[in-house]
Amino acid sequence: RKLHTPHTHPSTMAAAQDATPVPTHTLDVLAFRSAKRARDLFVASSGKMPTADAPSRADKLACKTRDEYSAVRDVPAPERPGRKKAGGDAPLALTMGATPTTAGGTAGTAAKGSGLAAGSSNVLAKRPAQGKRGGEDASAGDGAGYRNALALRAPTRAKPTWHPHWKLMRVISGHLGWVRSVTVEPGNKWFATGSLDRTIKIWDLASGTLRISLTGHISAIRGLAVSDRHPYLFSAGEDKQVKCWDLEQNKVIRHYHGHLSAVYCMALHPTLNVLMTGGRDSVVRVWDIRSKAQVHCLSGHTNTIGSILTQGVDPQVISGSHDSTIRTWDLAAGKCLSTLTNHKKSVRAMARHPRESTFASAAADNIKQWYLPSGKFIQNCSGHNAILNSIAINTDDVMVAGADNGSLSFWDYRSGYKFQQLDTVPQPGSLESESGIYAMTFDKSYSRLITAEADKTIKIYKEDETSTPETHPVEWSAGDMVKKARF
């Protein structure tokens, strides 16, 4: 018996023979095509801001106003003693060209009663009523007139906050030369120091023991920075070299060439892979960490760059120089945004507040505080009689400055009140003049202060547990609160 075979049309068979397999593409090609379609879809509206919606903006402002000022929006104005309430006589206003009268009199009756002409001088006239209706008294305008009559008050400082005093916790020896730089790694387990003995030493923060020494520079090491995204340590020295150390291999993997003289300071950008360095060639150089290329050369200073600060928002770079100026920079454009010229001496150190948009700059004349991003001056912190080389600020509003003569000054950052001063003691065997403090930093918990000093030691300070407001009171008087300097 024959099996029945279904018949296939000849055209269907020809089409099946001519069909080609569907090509398969890699993931990169598909992603590129998807991105290209998205670009073609939105390229027409690229860079165009949405149209302003006035009702939405009004609703937004109304919500903000209610959230911020709802508690005080409907509070009645306080009544002052000795003033008539609504419906009584209007308060008296001092005007030019009149004679004094009683509260119930007017300028005209005062002139008649005293026999003086209407244009006489020194008359205390009654203020005309300015109510909503002609018969109402102007009690609503009473507060404004009272405020205008107040004398101008001198600007005052904030009352100082009590802080525990600090004491020496540990002295670490090991370097053979002045210790010029210090930095703490993001994990708060170790810190690194650079010295005139041309070595970088890494110390355990908890025990103070030496972990490793790195050699490679041929002159003093003046700047150190540890990356929080890569296992890299960056160093800068007076040999014009900027090096990148791989901490997994403990060796140099990159060099950044371009400085014409000694490099004194460096800073890593918190979000971008760029490194800022400055030194005696009076420029701030911005480096791409990976490619070793120089991105920008920020020029404008006329003397040595002593310190550099960076932050994630504009101004992303702040530089302090020995030409006694501070400059803020636009990192994208590579141009100077503003120049702060309040200092009269070289700016050797700067520190940014860890929780505020403010920073402090240290020079031999004063420590000055500034707002960011405007660069507006806040106040001076004076009282030291030496050249300041380093400054640090912690989250408890304690500002510390170290000087050439070995003095360590502790300030309340808010009020500018100096609540403690310590004098470092040189280690035995060193000269008495070798007591300068060249660098300092707080650890990542802001409870330990690490100083790098000229007696070849690293000193660690901590808060004194026995310090109380009774044992170390704030010696403050109301006369100390007047701001004596405005710039």
PDB file of C-alpha atoms in Angstrom, residues 227-230 268-274 276 289-290 310-313 316 331:
ATOM      1  CA  SER A 227      42.799  58.172  45.946  1.00  0.00           C
ATOM      2  CA  ASP A 228      39.490  56.949  47.339  1.00  0.00           C
ATOM      3  CA  ARG A 229      38.589  55.149  44.085  1.00  0.00           C
ATOM      4  CA  HIS A 230      41.885  53.522  43.104  1.00  0.00           C
ATOM      5  CA  LEU A 268      42.788  64.993  44.038  1.00  0.00           C
ATOM      6  CA  HIS A 269      39.383  65.841  42.598  1.00  0.00           C
ATOM      7  CA  PRO A 270      36.648  64.091  44.636  1.00  0.00           C
ATOM      8  CA  THR A 271      34.643  62.861  41.612  1.00  0.00           C
ATOM      9  CA  LEU A 272      36.808  63.181  38.490  1.00  0.00           C
ATOM     10  CA  ASN A 273      39.983  61.308  37.641  1.00  0.00           C
ATOM     11  CA  VAL A 274      42.117  64.443  37.637  1.00  0.00           C
ATOM     12  CA  MET A 276      45.908  69.205  40.621  1.00  0.00           C
ATOM     13  CA  ILE A 289      45.408  60.439  36.084  1.00  0.00           C
ATOM     14  CA  ARG A 290      45.172  57.652  33.522  1.00  0.00           C
ATOM     15  CA  THR A 310      39.249  70.889  45.363  1.00  0.00           C
ATOM     16  CA  GLN A 311      35.530  70.173  45.582  1.00  0.00           C
ATOM     17  CA  GLY A 312      32.865  68.583  43.415  1.00  0.00           C
ATOM     18  CA  VAL A 313      30.994  71.815  42.616  1.00  0.00           C
ATOM     19  CA  GLN A 316      36.179  73.112  41.723  1.00  0.00           C
ATOM     20  CA  LEU A 331      37.792  73.692  35.889  1.00  0.00           C
TER      21      LEU A 331
END
